[in-house]
Amino acid sequence: MSYSDLKEKWLEHYKTAPAQLDKMGEVNGLISAFNANVDAVIKVSGKSIEKIISENKLNLSEILKDGENSILSNEDAIRGFLQCFQEGKAEEWLIEDKTVFNWLNETVGYDKLQMGGQGGIVANVMAICGVNSVYVHCASSPKEQSQLFLDLENLLTVDEKGQIAQASKVDRKNDLPLIHWIIEFDKGDTINLGGKTYMCPKANRFIATYDPLNFKLHIDEQFSKCMVQDSVQPEYIILSGYQMLHETLKDGTKGADKIDDSKAMIKSWRKSCPDNLLHLEVASTQDKAVRRHLIDSLVDSVDSLGFNERELIDILEVIGEERLAVKCEANINAQTMFEGMLKIYEYTGCARMQLHMFGLYLTLQKKGFKVTPMQNRDGMQLAATVAAAKAGTGAINSKDVLLWAQGHKVSDVGLNELTKLQNLVGEKYGQSQLLETGIFENDSIEIIAVPTILIEKPVTLVGMGDTISSVSLVGAR
Ligand code: GLC
């Protein structure tokens, strides 16, 4: 079938998006935990970075060196940025020193403030998509952050008295604003440094984070107390925020203990709705010990995992698949990614996992998982539609913008990737109709793959993965 015929076919499949969106209104309760923060977003140009380097007399060799993915000096912040810029990749590094945070504030500044953190972003998306009660955990909830939650009655957190209240109206006056720098860059932009020109192959972002509370997975006890109440009934619990932990925290506690404590707590939240779905958004977890513990310990209690290409490779590195990780890294495409997913699937035994990569979403699940392949496909198409609205308009703050991209055709990139996947699936399991239907199943697994709508010049990319994972899951009904 030609690409133009395939595009017509997928346009037809995507027509279920409005109905799926309506179905999200059937969900009663959803918990989004743990990390919400303020994102200070700025789009920079290569030129402006060159200027910062020269005006601040930064040490070039410190910027160009290889080193740890963490920020102890001003140079480290630019080093992380440059690595992302030149490879067109997304990473998040933690700022270990407050003076660097102050320096960024003064020299880089920001264009706008918006709700950040997987937990905060997912909560906003779920609430605007119509989930009846969305409970969002906030390590901190000062007014500066609360007002970035959408002004919706179905979006809830706890106030200073420990009572459930509309999240956007909460003002926990003594709480600290937690700010993350989202430094976005454009495809095709260049930076000249030390006589060399670095060209950016893909629009993306670098995140520099200073966040003493979410760093230690600080948990608001009042929130947790409320979540065990019978009335909450969380049909879905979406987890994230572990990625900022370290093997050993500043106060000597172990990251692994924090993970284990949260595991016990979540178990208690699940009691009022035993049939719920627990999803973990893996996120960019730099500390390998933490990453390993997440995969080895937390994942056995979760039903669903979400990750992007980078995060998938990171997982391979800690499950004894270093060689495959290197192979994936050298050539990121649907084939290598699928091979990686299979290994993660075998290793963790997690029943459902979803990769969101450039142009394609790919779900691998156990045969007979309670969300059917068709429901998954419908959810993923809704997710691609909503993500395109976010990329194209910059914000999905009102219901009428959610389906903005309806009628857009799927991308060539997506169809190319899906073709590759179909070939691999053909070699491994025999003939399939993946390219046309997006679904393959045999006696043990189900594969669902959806080519996505790509927006040529995205207004924003931050929070895209969180939006995709949560809408794919909750919109799959
Ligand atoms: C990370 C960042 C946060 C951002 C989010 C988007 O959690 O720390 O600032 O909003 O990723 O996915």
Short mmCIF file of C-alpha atoms and ligand atoms in Angstrom, two decimals:
data_model
loop_
_atom_site.label_atom_id
_atom_site.label_comp_id
_atom_site.label_asym_id
_atom_site.label_seq_id
_atom_site.Cartn_x
_atom_site.Cartn_y
_atom_site.Cartn_z
CA MET A 1 0.00 0.00 0.00
CA SER A 2 1.35 3.45 -0.86
CA TYR A 3 2.06 6.00 1.85
CA SER A 4 -0.81 8.16 0.71
CA ASP A 5 -3.21 5.22 1.00
CA LEU A 6 -1.77 4.36 4.39
CA LYS A 7 -2.26 7.92 5.52
CA GLU A 8 -5.91 7.76 4.53
CA LYS A 9 -6.25 4.54 6.45
CA TRP A 10 -4.73 6.01 9.58
CA LEU A 11 -6.83 9.14 9.23
CA GLU A 12 -9.80 6.82 9.44
CA HIS A 13 -8.41 5.04 12.53
CA TYR A 14 -7.78 8.39 14.20
CA LYS A 15 -11.46 9.35 13.87
CA THR A 16 -12.16 7.67 17.20
CA ALA A 17 -10.28 10.42 19.06
CA PRO A 18 -13.33 12.53 20.07
CA ALA A 19 -15.20 9.47 21.34
CA GLN A 20 -12.18 8.39 23.38
CA LEU A 21 -11.92 11.84 24.87
CA ASP A 22 -15.56 11.64 25.94
CA LYS A 23 -14.88 8.30 27.56
CA MET A 24 -12.22 9.86 29.78
CA GLY A 25 -15.14 11.61 31.48
CA GLU A 26 -16.24 8.19 32.78
CA VAL A 27 -13.18 7.92 35.01
CA ASN A 28 -14.01 8.81 38.59
CA GLY A 29 -10.73 9.03 40.43
CA LEU A 30 -7.09 9.37 39.41
CA ILE A 31 -4.00 10.09 41.49
CA SER A 32 -1.00 11.82 40.00
CA ALA A 33 2.09 11.66 42.20
CA PHE A 34 4.74 12.72 43.15
CA ASN A 35 6.38 15.65 41.46
CA ALA A 36 4.87 19.01 40.68
CA ASN A 37 7.04 22.09 40.29
CA VAL A 38 7.33 25.40 38.51
CA ASP A 39 8.94 25.24 35.08
CA ALA A 40 10.80 28.34 33.95
CA VAL A 41 10.82 27.88 30.22
CA ILE A 42 13.13 29.65 27.84
CA LYS A 43 13.90 29.16 24.17
CA VAL A 44 17.53 29.97 23.49
CA SER A 45 19.56 30.37 20.33
CA GLY A 46 23.08 29.16 19.75
CA LYS A 47 24.16 32.80 19.49
CA SER A 48 22.75 33.69 22.91
CA ILE A 49 24.65 30.80 24.49
CA GLU A 50 27.87 31.91 22.80
CA LYS A 51 27.25 35.33 24.29
CA ILE A 52 26.69 33.97 27.80
CA ILE A 53 29.93 32.00 27.54
CA SER A 54 32.00 34.98 26.47
CA GLU A 55 30.37 37.59 28.71
CA ASN A 56 30.76 35.38 31.76
CA LYS A 57 34.26 34.30 30.76
CA LEU A 58 33.34 30.66 31.18
CA ASN A 59 36.08 28.08 30.91
CA LEU A 60 35.66 26.42 27.52
CA SER A 61 37.53 23.23 28.33
CA GLU A 62 35.18 22.69 31.28
CA ILE A 63 32.25 23.02 28.90
CA LEU A 64 33.66 20.64 26.31
CA LYS A 65 34.92 17.96 28.69
CA ASP A 66 33.23 14.65 29.43
CA GLY A 67 32.00 14.34 32.97
CA GLU A 68 29.22 13.48 35.34
CA ASN A 69 25.69 14.44 34.34
CA SER A 70 25.25 16.84 37.19
CA ILE A 71 25.68 20.56 37.73
CA LEU A 72 28.22 21.81 40.24
CA SER A 73 29.44 24.84 38.31
CA ASN A 74 28.13 27.35 35.77
CA GLU A 75 30.19 25.56 33.11
CA ASP A 76 28.42 22.29 33.91
CA ALA A 77 25.07 23.89 33.12
CA ILE A 78 26.31 24.93 29.68
CA ARG A 79 28.06 21.58 29.18
CA GLY A 80 24.77 19.75 29.69
CA PHE A 81 23.02 22.14 27.36
CA LEU A 82 25.65 21.70 24.65
CA GLN A 83 25.47 17.91 24.84
CA CYS A 84 21.71 17.98 24.31
CA PHE A 85 21.93 20.64 21.62
CA GLN A 86 24.51 18.88 19.50
CA GLU A 87 22.73 15.55 19.62
CA GLY A 88 19.19 16.93 19.61
CA LYS A 89 18.47 14.95 22.76
CA ALA A 90 16.59 15.65 25.97
CA GLU A 91 18.19 15.37 29.38
CA GLU A 92 17.67 16.64 32.87
CA TRP A 93 20.58 17.36 35.17
CA LEU A 94 20.34 18.30 38.80
CA ILE A 95 21.85 21.50 40.14
CA GLU A 96 23.80 20.64 43.26
CA ASP A 97 24.81 24.15 44.16
CA LYS A 98 22.42 27.00 44.84
CA THR A 99 24.82 29.61 43.47
CA VAL A 100 24.48 28.03 40.02
CA PHE A 101 20.71 28.31 40.37
CA ASN A 102 21.06 32.02 41.16
CA TRP A 103 23.44 32.48 38.25
CA LEU A 104 21.01 30.86 35.82
CA ASN A 105 18.26 33.07 37.15
CA GLU A 106 20.29 36.19 36.49
CA THR A 107 21.96 35.29 33.19
CA VAL A 108 19.54 32.98 31.40
CA GLY A 109 16.22 34.13 32.86
CA TYR A 110 12.99 32.74 31.42
CA ASP A 111 10.23 33.51 28.90
CA LYS A 112 7.36 32.05 30.89
CA LEU A 113 6.43 30.03 33.94
CA GLN A 114 4.30 26.93 33.57
CA MET A 115 3.23 23.86 35.52
CA GLY A 116 6.03 21.34 35.56
CA GLY A 117 6.98 17.95 36.85
CA GLN A 118 5.43 14.80 35.47
CA GLY A 119 2.94 14.75 38.35
CA GLY A 120 1.84 18.35 37.78
CA ILE A 121 1.66 18.07 34.01
CA VAL A 122 -0.26 14.79 34.05
CA ALA A 123 -2.71 16.26 36.56
CA ASN A 124 -3.46 19.25 34.35
CA VAL A 125 -3.90 17.07 31.27
CA MET A 126 -6.14 14.56 33.00
CA ALA A 127 -8.29 17.29 34.48
CA ILE A 128 -8.80 19.10 31.18
CA CYS A 129 -9.57 15.78 29.48
CA GLY A 130 -12.48 15.42 31.87
CA VAL A 131 -11.46 12.85 34.49
CA ASN A 132 -13.90 13.51 37.36
CA SER A 133 -11.52 13.84 40.29
CA VAL A 134 -7.82 14.26 39.74
CA TYR A 135 -5.76 14.25 42.94
CA VAL A 136 -2.30 15.69 42.56
CA HIS A 137 0.47 15.31 45.12
CA CYS A 138 2.55 18.42 45.72
CA ALA A 139 5.71 18.34 47.80
CA SER A 140 5.23 22.06 48.00
CA SER A 141 2.24 24.22 47.13
CA PRO A 142 2.93 27.93 47.35
CA LYS A 143 0.68 30.28 45.41
CA GLU A 144 3.30 30.77 42.66
CA GLN A 145 2.99 27.09 41.82
CA SER A 146 -0.71 26.53 42.54
CA GLN A 147 -1.80 29.18 40.11
CA LEU A 148 -0.15 27.21 37.33
CA PHE A 149 -2.66 24.43 37.86
CA LEU A 150 -5.67 24.84 35.60
CA ASP A 151 -8.57 26.60 37.26
CA LEU A 152 -10.75 23.49 37.36
CA GLU A 153 -12.94 22.13 40.13
CA ASN A 154 -12.00 18.53 39.33
CA LEU A 155 -8.30 19.18 39.96
CA LEU A 156 -7.54 18.69 43.64
CA THR A 157 -4.75 18.65 46.19
CA VAL A 158 -4.55 19.27 49.92
CA ASP A 159 -4.48 22.73 51.46
CA GLU A 160 -2.57 23.97 54.51
CA LYS A 161 -5.20 22.44 56.80
CA GLY A 162 -4.75 19.02 55.21
CA GLN A 163 -8.15 19.21 53.52
CA ILE A 164 -8.79 18.31 49.90
CA ALA A 165 -9.24 21.53 47.93
CA GLN A 166 -9.10 22.86 44.38
CA ALA A 167 -5.39 22.72 43.49
CA SER A 168 -5.21 26.09 41.73
CA LYS A 169 -6.58 27.88 44.80
CA VAL A 170 -4.28 26.37 47.42
CA ASP A 171 -1.80 28.72 49.03
CA ARG A 172 0.49 26.91 51.44
CA LYS A 173 2.24 30.09 52.45
CA ASN A 174 5.28 28.55 54.09
CA ASP A 175 6.08 26.27 51.16
CA LEU A 176 9.09 26.81 48.94
CA PRO A 177 8.73 27.42 45.17
CA LEU A 178 10.58 24.64 43.33
CA ILE A 179 11.93 25.86 40.02
CA HIS A 180 13.29 23.95 37.04
CA TRP A 181 14.90 25.56 34.01
CA ILE A 182 13.64 24.21 30.73
CA ILE A 183 16.05 25.38 28.08
CA GLU A 184 14.63 24.67 24.62
CA PHE A 185 16.49 24.86 21.34
CA ASP A 186 15.63 24.62 17.65
CA LYS A 187 16.60 22.21 14.95
CA GLY A 188 19.20 23.57 12.54
CA ASP A 189 20.54 26.17 14.97
CA THR A 190 24.31 26.34 15.42
CA ILE A 191 26.83 27.23 18.12
CA ASN A 192 30.42 28.20 17.42
CA LEU A 193 32.81 27.25 20.18
CA GLY A 194 36.57 27.00 20.15
CA GLY A 195 36.67 27.13 16.35
CA LYS A 196 34.13 24.36 15.96
CA THR A 197 30.52 24.62 14.81
CA TYR A 198 27.92 22.49 16.52
CA MET A 199 24.69 22.02 14.61
CA CYS A 200 21.50 20.93 16.32
CA PRO A 201 19.85 17.99 14.51
CA LYS A 202 16.50 18.05 16.30
CA ALA A 203 14.49 20.49 18.39
CA ASN A 204 14.65 19.44 22.02
CA ARG A 205 15.39 20.66 25.54
CA PHE A 206 17.83 20.56 28.38
CA ILE A 207 16.51 20.78 31.93
CA ALA A 208 18.54 22.17 34.82
CA THR A 209 16.75 21.50 38.06
CA TYR A 210 17.10 22.94 41.55
CA ASP A 211 14.54 21.30 43.74
CA PRO A 212 15.52 20.34 47.29
CA LEU A 213 12.14 18.76 48.10
CA ASN A 214 11.48 16.62 45.05
CA PHE A 215 15.18 15.66 45.12
CA LYS A 216 14.43 13.62 48.21
CA LEU A 217 10.97 12.49 47.11
CA HIS A 218 9.48 14.52 49.91
CA ILE A 219 6.01 13.20 50.61
CA ASP A 220 3.18 15.25 51.98
CA GLU A 221 1.76 13.08 54.75
CA GLN A 222 -1.55 14.93 54.70
CA PHE A 223 -2.01 14.06 51.07
CA SER A 224 -1.21 10.42 51.67
CA LYS A 225 -3.71 10.31 54.54
CA CYS A 226 -6.42 11.65 52.28
CA MET A 227 -5.63 9.15 49.53
CA VAL A 228 -6.49 6.15 51.69
CA GLN A 229 -10.04 7.40 52.20
CA ASP A 230 -12.69 5.19 50.66
CA SER A 231 -14.17 8.03 48.66
CA VAL A 232 -11.04 8.51 46.52
CA GLN A 233 -11.41 5.35 44.44
CA PRO A 234 -8.39 5.87 42.20
CA GLU A 235 -9.01 3.92 38.99
CA TYR A 236 -5.58 5.02 37.85
CA ILE A 237 -2.48 5.98 39.76
CA ILE A 238 0.24 7.60 37.70
CA LEU A 239 3.65 7.72 39.34
CA SER A 240 6.75 9.70 38.58
CA GLY A 241 9.32 11.82 40.33
CA TYR A 242 11.72 9.09 41.41
CA GLN A 243 14.18 10.26 38.79
CA MET A 244 15.59 13.00 41.01
CA LEU A 245 16.68 10.62 43.77
CA HIS A 246 20.29 9.72 44.45
CA GLU A 247 21.77 6.52 45.80
CA THR A 248 22.59 8.32 49.05
CA LEU A 249 20.85 11.59 49.82
CA LYS A 250 22.49 14.56 51.52
CA ASP A 251 21.02 13.58 54.89
CA GLY A 252 22.40 10.05 54.57
CA THR A 253 19.12 8.29 53.73
CA LYS A 254 19.15 5.86 50.84
CA GLY A 255 17.26 6.51 47.62
CA ALA A 256 16.25 2.84 47.66
CA ASP A 257 14.58 3.26 51.06
CA LYS A 258 12.59 6.21 49.75
CA ILE A 259 11.38 4.06 46.88
CA ASP A 260 10.43 1.20 49.20
CA ASP A 261 8.56 3.52 51.58
CA SER A 262 6.56 4.95 48.72
CA LYS A 263 5.75 1.46 47.52
CA ALA A 264 4.11 0.58 50.83
CA MET A 265 2.22 3.85 50.83
CA ILE A 266 0.88 3.36 47.31
CA LYS A 267 -0.32 -0.06 48.27
CA SER A 268 -2.52 1.55 50.89
CA TRP A 269 -3.91 4.03 48.32
CA ARG A 270 -4.94 1.17 46.07
CA LYS A 271 -7.21 -0.46 48.62
CA SER A 272 -10.32 1.58 47.84
CA CYS A 273 -10.12 0.56 44.19
CA PRO A 274 -8.34 -2.80 44.01
CA ASP A 275 -8.87 -3.11 40.29
CA ASN A 276 -6.91 0.01 39.47
CA LEU A 277 -4.06 0.50 37.06
CA LEU A 278 -0.72 1.64 38.39
CA HIS A 279 1.55 3.31 35.87
CA LEU A 280 5.12 4.44 36.33
CA GLU A 281 6.56 7.10 34.07
CA VAL A 282 10.24 6.21 34.19
CA ALA A 283 11.68 9.63 33.29
CA SER A 284 15.32 10.51 32.91
CA THR A 285 16.93 8.90 35.99
CA GLN A 286 20.63 9.71 36.06
CA ASP A 287 21.63 7.80 39.19
CA LYS A 288 22.16 4.19 38.17
CA ALA A 289 21.60 2.74 41.63
CA VAL A 290 18.24 4.47 41.81
CA ARG A 291 17.38 3.41 38.29
CA ARG A 292 18.27 -0.18 39.10
CA HIS A 293 16.22 -0.18 42.26
CA LEU A 294 13.22 1.25 40.44
CA ILE A 295 13.37 -1.52 37.88
CA ASP A 296 14.19 -4.29 40.32
CA SER A 297 11.91 -3.33 43.13
CA LEU A 298 9.17 -0.84 42.28
CA VAL A 299 8.28 -2.23 38.88
CA ASP A 300 7.08 -5.56 40.22
CA SER A 301 4.11 -3.76 41.72
CA VAL A 302 3.23 -1.64 38.68
CA ASP A 303 0.98 -2.62 35.77
CA SER A 304 2.32 -0.26 33.20
CA LEU A 305 5.56 1.54 32.34
CA GLY A 306 6.13 4.59 30.15
CA PHE A 307 9.44 5.74 28.66
CA ASN A 308 11.05 7.45 25.70
CA GLU A 309 13.98 6.25 23.58
CA ARG A 310 16.59 7.63 25.96
CA GLU A 311 14.93 6.22 29.05
CA LEU A 312 14.60 2.82 27.40
CA ILE A 313 18.34 2.75 26.73
CA ASP A 314 18.95 3.81 30.33
CA ILE A 315 16.94 0.83 31.56
CA LEU A 316 18.88 -1.58 29.35
CA GLU A 317 22.07 -0.34 30.99
CA VAL A 318 20.95 -1.54 34.42
CA ILE A 319 19.44 -4.90 33.51
CA GLY A 320 22.60 -6.47 32.14
CA GLU A 321 21.90 -5.44 28.54
CA GLU A 322 24.75 -2.99 28.12
CA ARG A 323 25.62 -4.30 24.67
CA LEU A 324 22.12 -3.87 23.41
CA ALA A 325 22.09 -0.42 24.99
CA VAL A 326 25.13 0.50 22.90
CA LYS A 327 23.52 -0.92 19.78
CA CYS A 328 20.33 1.06 20.44
CA GLU A 329 22.29 4.20 21.15
CA ALA A 330 24.16 3.89 17.85
CA ASN A 331 20.95 3.52 15.91
CA ILE A 332 17.71 4.62 17.48
CA ASN A 333 14.85 3.25 15.42
CA ALA A 334 11.72 1.20 15.91
CA GLN A 335 13.61 -2.07 15.42
CA THR A 336 16.35 -1.51 17.98
CA MET A 337 13.82 0.02 20.36
CA PHE A 338 11.52 -2.96 20.03
CA GLU A 339 14.37 -5.35 20.74
CA GLY A 340 15.14 -3.31 23.81
CA MET A 341 11.52 -3.36 24.92
CA LEU A 342 11.37 -7.11 24.62
CA LYS A 343 14.35 -7.41 26.95
CA ILE A 344 12.77 -5.07 29.47
CA TYR A 345 9.54 -7.02 29.19
CA GLU A 346 11.33 -10.31 29.85
CA TYR A 347 13.38 -8.87 32.68
CA THR A 348 10.64 -7.05 34.57
CA GLY A 349 7.61 -9.12 33.69
CA CYS A 350 5.65 -5.85 33.69
CA ALA A 351 2.32 -6.48 31.92
CA ARG A 352 2.23 -3.34 29.79
CA MET A 353 4.88 -0.95 28.59
CA GLN A 354 4.79 1.95 26.22
CA LEU A 355 7.53 3.70 24.35
CA HIS A 356 6.96 7.12 22.89
CA MET A 357 9.53 7.88 20.26
CA PHE A 358 9.79 10.48 17.54
CA GLY A 359 6.96 9.69 15.12
CA LEU A 360 5.79 6.46 16.71
CA TYR A 361 4.22 5.15 19.91
CA LEU A 362 4.71 1.51 20.66
CA THR A 363 2.96 -0.57 23.30
CA LEU A 364 3.97 -4.09 24.23
CA GLN A 365 1.74 -6.00 26.57
CA LYS A 366 0.96 -9.42 27.86
CA LYS A 367 -1.67 -11.31 25.93
CA GLY A 368 -5.05 -10.73 27.49
CA PHE A 369 -4.08 -7.58 29.46
CA LYS A 370 -7.24 -5.90 30.68
CA VAL A 371 -6.90 -3.05 28.19
CA THR A 372 -7.45 -4.59 24.76
CA PRO A 373 -5.17 -3.87 21.77
CA MET A 374 -7.94 -1.88 20.10
CA GLN A 375 -8.55 0.18 23.24
CA ASN A 376 -4.83 0.83 23.40
CA ARG A 377 -4.73 1.92 19.78
CA ASP A 378 -7.62 4.29 20.34
CA GLY A 379 -5.96 5.70 23.44
CA MET A 380 -2.66 6.16 21.62
CA GLN A 381 -4.36 7.95 18.74
CA LEU A 382 -6.08 10.29 21.15
CA ALA A 383 -2.70 10.85 22.81
CA ALA A 384 -1.06 11.66 19.48
CA THR A 385 -3.86 14.09 18.69
CA VAL A 386 -3.62 15.85 22.05
CA ALA A 387 0.20 15.90 21.92
CA ALA A 388 0.05 17.52 18.49
CA ALA A 389 -2.31 20.15 19.90
CA LYS A 390 0.20 20.85 22.63
CA ALA A 391 3.08 21.07 20.16
CA GLY A 392 1.13 23.16 17.68
CA THR A 393 -0.57 25.63 20.01
CA GLY A 394 1.88 25.66 22.93
CA ALA A 395 -0.66 24.81 25.63
CA ILE A 396 -3.66 22.59 26.18
CA ASN A 397 -5.33 24.73 28.75
CA SER A 398 -8.87 24.55 27.45
CA LYS A 399 -11.05 21.71 26.30
CA ASP A 400 -11.67 23.15 22.84
CA VAL A 401 -8.00 23.00 21.90
CA LEU A 402 -7.53 19.30 22.71
CA LEU A 403 -8.66 18.11 19.29
CA TRP A 404 -6.99 20.95 17.40
CA ALA A 405 -4.92 18.49 15.34
CA GLN A 406 -7.84 16.29 14.30
CA GLY A 407 -7.71 15.71 10.57
CA HIS A 408 -3.92 16.09 10.38
CA LYS A 409 -2.35 13.12 8.67
CA VAL A 410 0.22 10.89 10.31
CA SER A 411 3.84 11.61 9.51
CA ASP A 412 6.18 9.94 7.03
CA VAL A 413 8.65 9.49 9.88
CA GLY A 414 6.05 7.48 11.75
CA LEU A 415 5.19 5.32 8.75
CA ASN A 416 8.88 4.70 8.07
CA GLU A 417 9.38 3.53 11.63
CA LEU A 418 6.27 1.40 11.52
CA THR A 419 7.52 -0.22 8.30
CA LYS A 420 10.76 -1.13 10.05
CA LEU A 421 8.84 -2.53 12.97
CA GLN A 422 6.59 -4.56 10.71
CA ASN A 423 9.67 -6.09 9.06
CA LEU A 424 11.17 -7.07 12.39
CA VAL A 425 7.91 -8.44 13.73
CA GLY A 426 7.60 -10.40 10.47
CA GLU A 427 11.04 -11.95 10.96
CA LYS A 428 10.38 -12.80 14.58
CA TYR A 429 6.78 -13.89 14.62
CA GLY A 430 5.56 -14.12 11.04
CA GLN A 431 3.43 -11.96 8.80
CA SER A 432 1.49 -9.06 10.28
CA GLN A 433 -0.72 -6.17 9.28
CA LEU A 434 0.99 -3.73 11.63
CA LEU A 435 1.45 -1.05 9.01
CA GLU A 436 -2.25 -0.92 8.27
CA THR A 437 -3.83 -1.83 11.57
CA GLY A 438 -1.16 -1.04 14.16
CA ILE A 439 -1.97 -4.29 15.93
CA PHE A 440 -0.24 -7.65 16.16
CA GLU A 441 -0.94 -10.42 18.60
CA ASN A 442 0.09 -13.99 19.18
CA ASP A 443 -0.39 -16.41 22.06
CA SER A 444 1.80 -14.53 24.46
CA ILE A 445 2.11 -10.87 23.51
CA GLU A 446 0.23 -7.96 21.97
CA ILE A 447 1.96 -5.20 20.06
CA ILE A 448 0.24 -1.94 19.33
CA ALA A 449 2.03 0.68 17.25
CA VAL A 450 0.67 4.03 16.14
CA PRO A 451 2.37 6.47 13.76
CA THR A 452 1.91 9.96 15.12
CA ILE A 453 1.09 13.38 13.81
CA LEU A 454 4.22 15.53 13.78
CA ILE A 455 4.14 19.27 14.00
CA GLU A 456 6.87 20.82 11.86
CA LYS A 457 7.72 23.70 14.16
CA PRO A 458 6.62 22.75 17.67
CA VAL A 459 5.93 25.69 19.97
CA THR A 460 6.89 23.55 22.93
CA LEU A 461 8.06 20.03 23.71
CA VAL A 462 8.29 19.93 27.45
CA GLY A 463 5.88 17.57 29.12
CA MET A 464 5.12 15.81 25.87
CA GLY A 465 6.04 12.36 27.17
CA ASP A 466 3.89 12.77 30.26
CA THR A 467 0.95 13.87 28.16
CA ILE A 468 1.39 10.97 25.74
CA SER A 469 1.75 8.28 28.38
CA SER A 470 -1.16 9.42 30.51
CA VAL A 471 -3.62 10.06 27.68
CA SER A 472 -2.63 6.78 25.98
CA LEU A 473 -3.40 4.91 29.16
CA VAL A 474 -6.49 6.67 30.45
CA GLY A 475 -7.88 7.27 26.95
CA ALA A 476 -7.63 3.54 26.21
CA ARG A 477 -11.19 2.53 27.06
C1 GLC B 1 10.97 16.76 34.61
C2 GLC B 1 11.40 18.15 34.93
C3 GLC B 1 10.23 19.07 34.94
C4 GLC B 1 9.46 18.96 33.64
C5 GLC B 1 9.15 17.53 33.34
C6 GLC B 1 8.55 17.38 31.99
O1 GLC B 1 10.17 16.32 35.64
O2 GLC B 1 12.02 18.22 36.16
O3 GLC B 1 10.66 20.35 35.16
O4 GLC B 1 8.29 19.67 33.71
O5 GLC B 1 10.29 16.73 33.40
O6 GLC B 1 8.39 16.07 31.65
#
